[in-house]
Coordinates of C-alpha atoms in Angstrom, one line a residue:
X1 CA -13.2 -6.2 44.7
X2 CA -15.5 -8.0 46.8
X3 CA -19.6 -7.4 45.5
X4 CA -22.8 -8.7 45.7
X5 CA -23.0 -11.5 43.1
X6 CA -20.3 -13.3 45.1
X7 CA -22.8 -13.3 48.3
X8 CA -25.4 -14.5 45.5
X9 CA -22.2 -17.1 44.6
X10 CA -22.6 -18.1 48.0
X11 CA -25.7 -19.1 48.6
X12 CA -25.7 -20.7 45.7
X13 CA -22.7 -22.8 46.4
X14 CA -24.4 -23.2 49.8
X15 CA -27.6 -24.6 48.4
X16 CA -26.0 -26.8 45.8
X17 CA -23.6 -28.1 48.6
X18 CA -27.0 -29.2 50.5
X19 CA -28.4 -30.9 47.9
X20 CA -25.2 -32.6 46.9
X21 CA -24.9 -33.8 50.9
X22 CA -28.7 -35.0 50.5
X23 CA -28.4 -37.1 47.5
X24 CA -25.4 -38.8 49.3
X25 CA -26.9 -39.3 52.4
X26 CA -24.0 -37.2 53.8
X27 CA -23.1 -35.1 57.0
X28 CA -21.0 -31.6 57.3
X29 CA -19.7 -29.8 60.5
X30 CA -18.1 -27.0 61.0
X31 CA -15.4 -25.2 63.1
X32 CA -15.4 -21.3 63.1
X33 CA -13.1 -19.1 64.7
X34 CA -13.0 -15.5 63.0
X35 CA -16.0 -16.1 60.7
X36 CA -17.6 -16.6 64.7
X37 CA -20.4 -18.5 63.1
X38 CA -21.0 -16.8 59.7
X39 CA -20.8 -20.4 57.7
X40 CA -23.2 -22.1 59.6
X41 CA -25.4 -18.8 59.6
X42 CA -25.1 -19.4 55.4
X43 CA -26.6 -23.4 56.0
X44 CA -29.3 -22.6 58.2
X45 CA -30.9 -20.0 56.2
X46 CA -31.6 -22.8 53.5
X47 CA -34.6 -24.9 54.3
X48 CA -33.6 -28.1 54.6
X49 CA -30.2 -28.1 55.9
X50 CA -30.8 -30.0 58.9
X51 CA -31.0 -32.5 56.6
X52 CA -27.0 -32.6 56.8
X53 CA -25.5 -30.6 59.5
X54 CA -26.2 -31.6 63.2
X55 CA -24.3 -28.8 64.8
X56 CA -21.3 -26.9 64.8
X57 CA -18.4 -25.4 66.9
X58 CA -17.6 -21.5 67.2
X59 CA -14.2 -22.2 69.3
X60 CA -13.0 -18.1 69.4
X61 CA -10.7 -19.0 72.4
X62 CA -7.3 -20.9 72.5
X63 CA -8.7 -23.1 75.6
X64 CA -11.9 -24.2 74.1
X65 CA -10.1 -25.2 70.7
X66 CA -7.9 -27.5 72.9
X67 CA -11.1 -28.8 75.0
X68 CA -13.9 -29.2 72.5
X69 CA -11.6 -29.9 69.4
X70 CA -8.7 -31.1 70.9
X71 CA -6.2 -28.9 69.2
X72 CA -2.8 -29.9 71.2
X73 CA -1.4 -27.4 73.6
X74 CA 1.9 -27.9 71.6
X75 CA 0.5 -26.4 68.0
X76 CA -1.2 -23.5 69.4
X77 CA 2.2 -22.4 71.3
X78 CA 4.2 -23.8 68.4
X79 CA 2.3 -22.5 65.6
X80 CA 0.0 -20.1 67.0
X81 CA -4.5 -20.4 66.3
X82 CA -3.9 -19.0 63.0
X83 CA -1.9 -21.5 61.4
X84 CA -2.4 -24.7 59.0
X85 CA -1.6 -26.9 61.8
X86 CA -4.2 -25.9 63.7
X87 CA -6.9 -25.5 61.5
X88 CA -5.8 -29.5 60.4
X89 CA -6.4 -30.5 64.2
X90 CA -10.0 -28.3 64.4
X91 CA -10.8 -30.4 61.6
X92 CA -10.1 -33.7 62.7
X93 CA -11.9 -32.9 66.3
X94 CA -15.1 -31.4 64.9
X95 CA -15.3 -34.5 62.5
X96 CA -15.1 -36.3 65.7
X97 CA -17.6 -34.6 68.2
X98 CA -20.2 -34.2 65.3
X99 CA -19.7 -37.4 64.0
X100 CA -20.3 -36.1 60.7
X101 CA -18.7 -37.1 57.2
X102 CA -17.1 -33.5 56.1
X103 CA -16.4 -30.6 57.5
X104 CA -15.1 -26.9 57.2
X105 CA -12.7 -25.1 60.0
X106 CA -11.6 -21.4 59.6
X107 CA -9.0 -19.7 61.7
X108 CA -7.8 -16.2 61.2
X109 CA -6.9 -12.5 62.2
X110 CA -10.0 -10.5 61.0
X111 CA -8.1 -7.1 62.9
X112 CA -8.4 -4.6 63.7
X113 CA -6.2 -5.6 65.8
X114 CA -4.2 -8.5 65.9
X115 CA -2.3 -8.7 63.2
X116 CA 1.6 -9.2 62.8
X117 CA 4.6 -8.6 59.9
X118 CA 4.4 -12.7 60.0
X119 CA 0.3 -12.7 60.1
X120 CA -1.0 -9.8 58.9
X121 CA -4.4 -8.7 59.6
X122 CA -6.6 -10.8 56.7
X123 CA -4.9 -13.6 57.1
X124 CA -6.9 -16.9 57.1
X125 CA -6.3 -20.2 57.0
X126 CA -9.5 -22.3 55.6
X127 CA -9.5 -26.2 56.4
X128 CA -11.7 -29.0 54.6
X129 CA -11.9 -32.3 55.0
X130 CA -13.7 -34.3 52.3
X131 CA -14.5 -38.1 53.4
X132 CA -11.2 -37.7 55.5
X133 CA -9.2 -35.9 52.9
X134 CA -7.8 -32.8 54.5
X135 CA -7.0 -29.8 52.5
X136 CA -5.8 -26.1 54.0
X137 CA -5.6 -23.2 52.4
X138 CA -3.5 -20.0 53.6
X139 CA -5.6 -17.0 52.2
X140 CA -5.1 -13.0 52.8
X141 CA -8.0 -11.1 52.3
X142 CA -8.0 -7.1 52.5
X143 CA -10.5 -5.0 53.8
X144 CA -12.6 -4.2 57.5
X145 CA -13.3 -6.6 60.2
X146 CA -16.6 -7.8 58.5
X147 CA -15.8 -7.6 55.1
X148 CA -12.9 -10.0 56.2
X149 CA -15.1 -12.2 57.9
X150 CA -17.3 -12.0 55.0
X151 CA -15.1 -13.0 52.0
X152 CA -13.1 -15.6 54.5
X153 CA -16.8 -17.2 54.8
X154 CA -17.8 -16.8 51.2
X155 CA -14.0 -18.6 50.4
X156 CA -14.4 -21.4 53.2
X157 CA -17.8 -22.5 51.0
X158 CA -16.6 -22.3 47.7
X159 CA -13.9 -24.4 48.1
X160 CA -15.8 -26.9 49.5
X161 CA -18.0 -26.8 47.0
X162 CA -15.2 -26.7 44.1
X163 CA -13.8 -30.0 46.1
X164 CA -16.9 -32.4 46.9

């Protein structure tokens, strides 16, 4: 079950990801669709993190993933905005517009609503890319629309902590 001392985790992992970024001289960015923010919210509430993020992208809509990160017309209708494809090209383009060295891009069905037998409700797909490495990861968390949100944000950070 999901519980406090994983949002302690978080911070944590959010904190030592900073300083890691500092002592590196290093950049992150991210790309947020369901978590709508949340992972950026996590940096900015540690002093110091504009030290290594410049900005970021909340791209909720199909139409701004294509014109900010320029996720092709031909994955979102082929694979859909929740999909491993397109969390890859959300990567790649917020790497691009922020100019930065790593980033994060989550995409998912947080529900209600929704959700299909295919892609249920919970289901999130969490991108990294590490110095151009990219790495997705399909995940399926269970509970409300926050607490989705929540643990997909909480994920998204510690597994790019766990990877840089």
């Amino acid at each position: 079950m999901y519980n406090n001392s994983m949002k302690n985790n978080t911070k944590q992992n959010t904190i030592d990801i900073i300083n890691t970024l500092k002592e590196k001289n290093q950049t992150i960015t991210f790309a947020e669709s369901c978590t709508g923010g949340r992972i950026a919210s996590e940096f900015t509430a540690i002093s110091g993190a504009s030290s290594v993020l410049n900005g970021s992208v909340v791209s909720y809509a199909n139409e701004i993933k294509s014109k900010w990160l320029g996720v092709s017309e031909q994955t979102l209708m082929e694979y859909g905005a929740v999909s491993s494809q397109c969390v890859e090209e959300m990567l790649r383009g917020v790497l691009k517009m922020a100019d930065a060295n790593h980033a994060i891009a989550v995409s998912g069905i947080a529900g209600p609503t929704g959700g299909t037998e295919e892609k249920p409700v919970g289901t999130v797909y969490i991108g990294v890319s590490i110095n151009g490495e990219i790495s997705v990861q399909h995940c399926l968390f269970i509970g409300d629309r926050g607490l989705i949100q929540e643990q997909a944000t909480d994920q998204a950070i510690a597994i790019f902590k766990n990877k840089i």
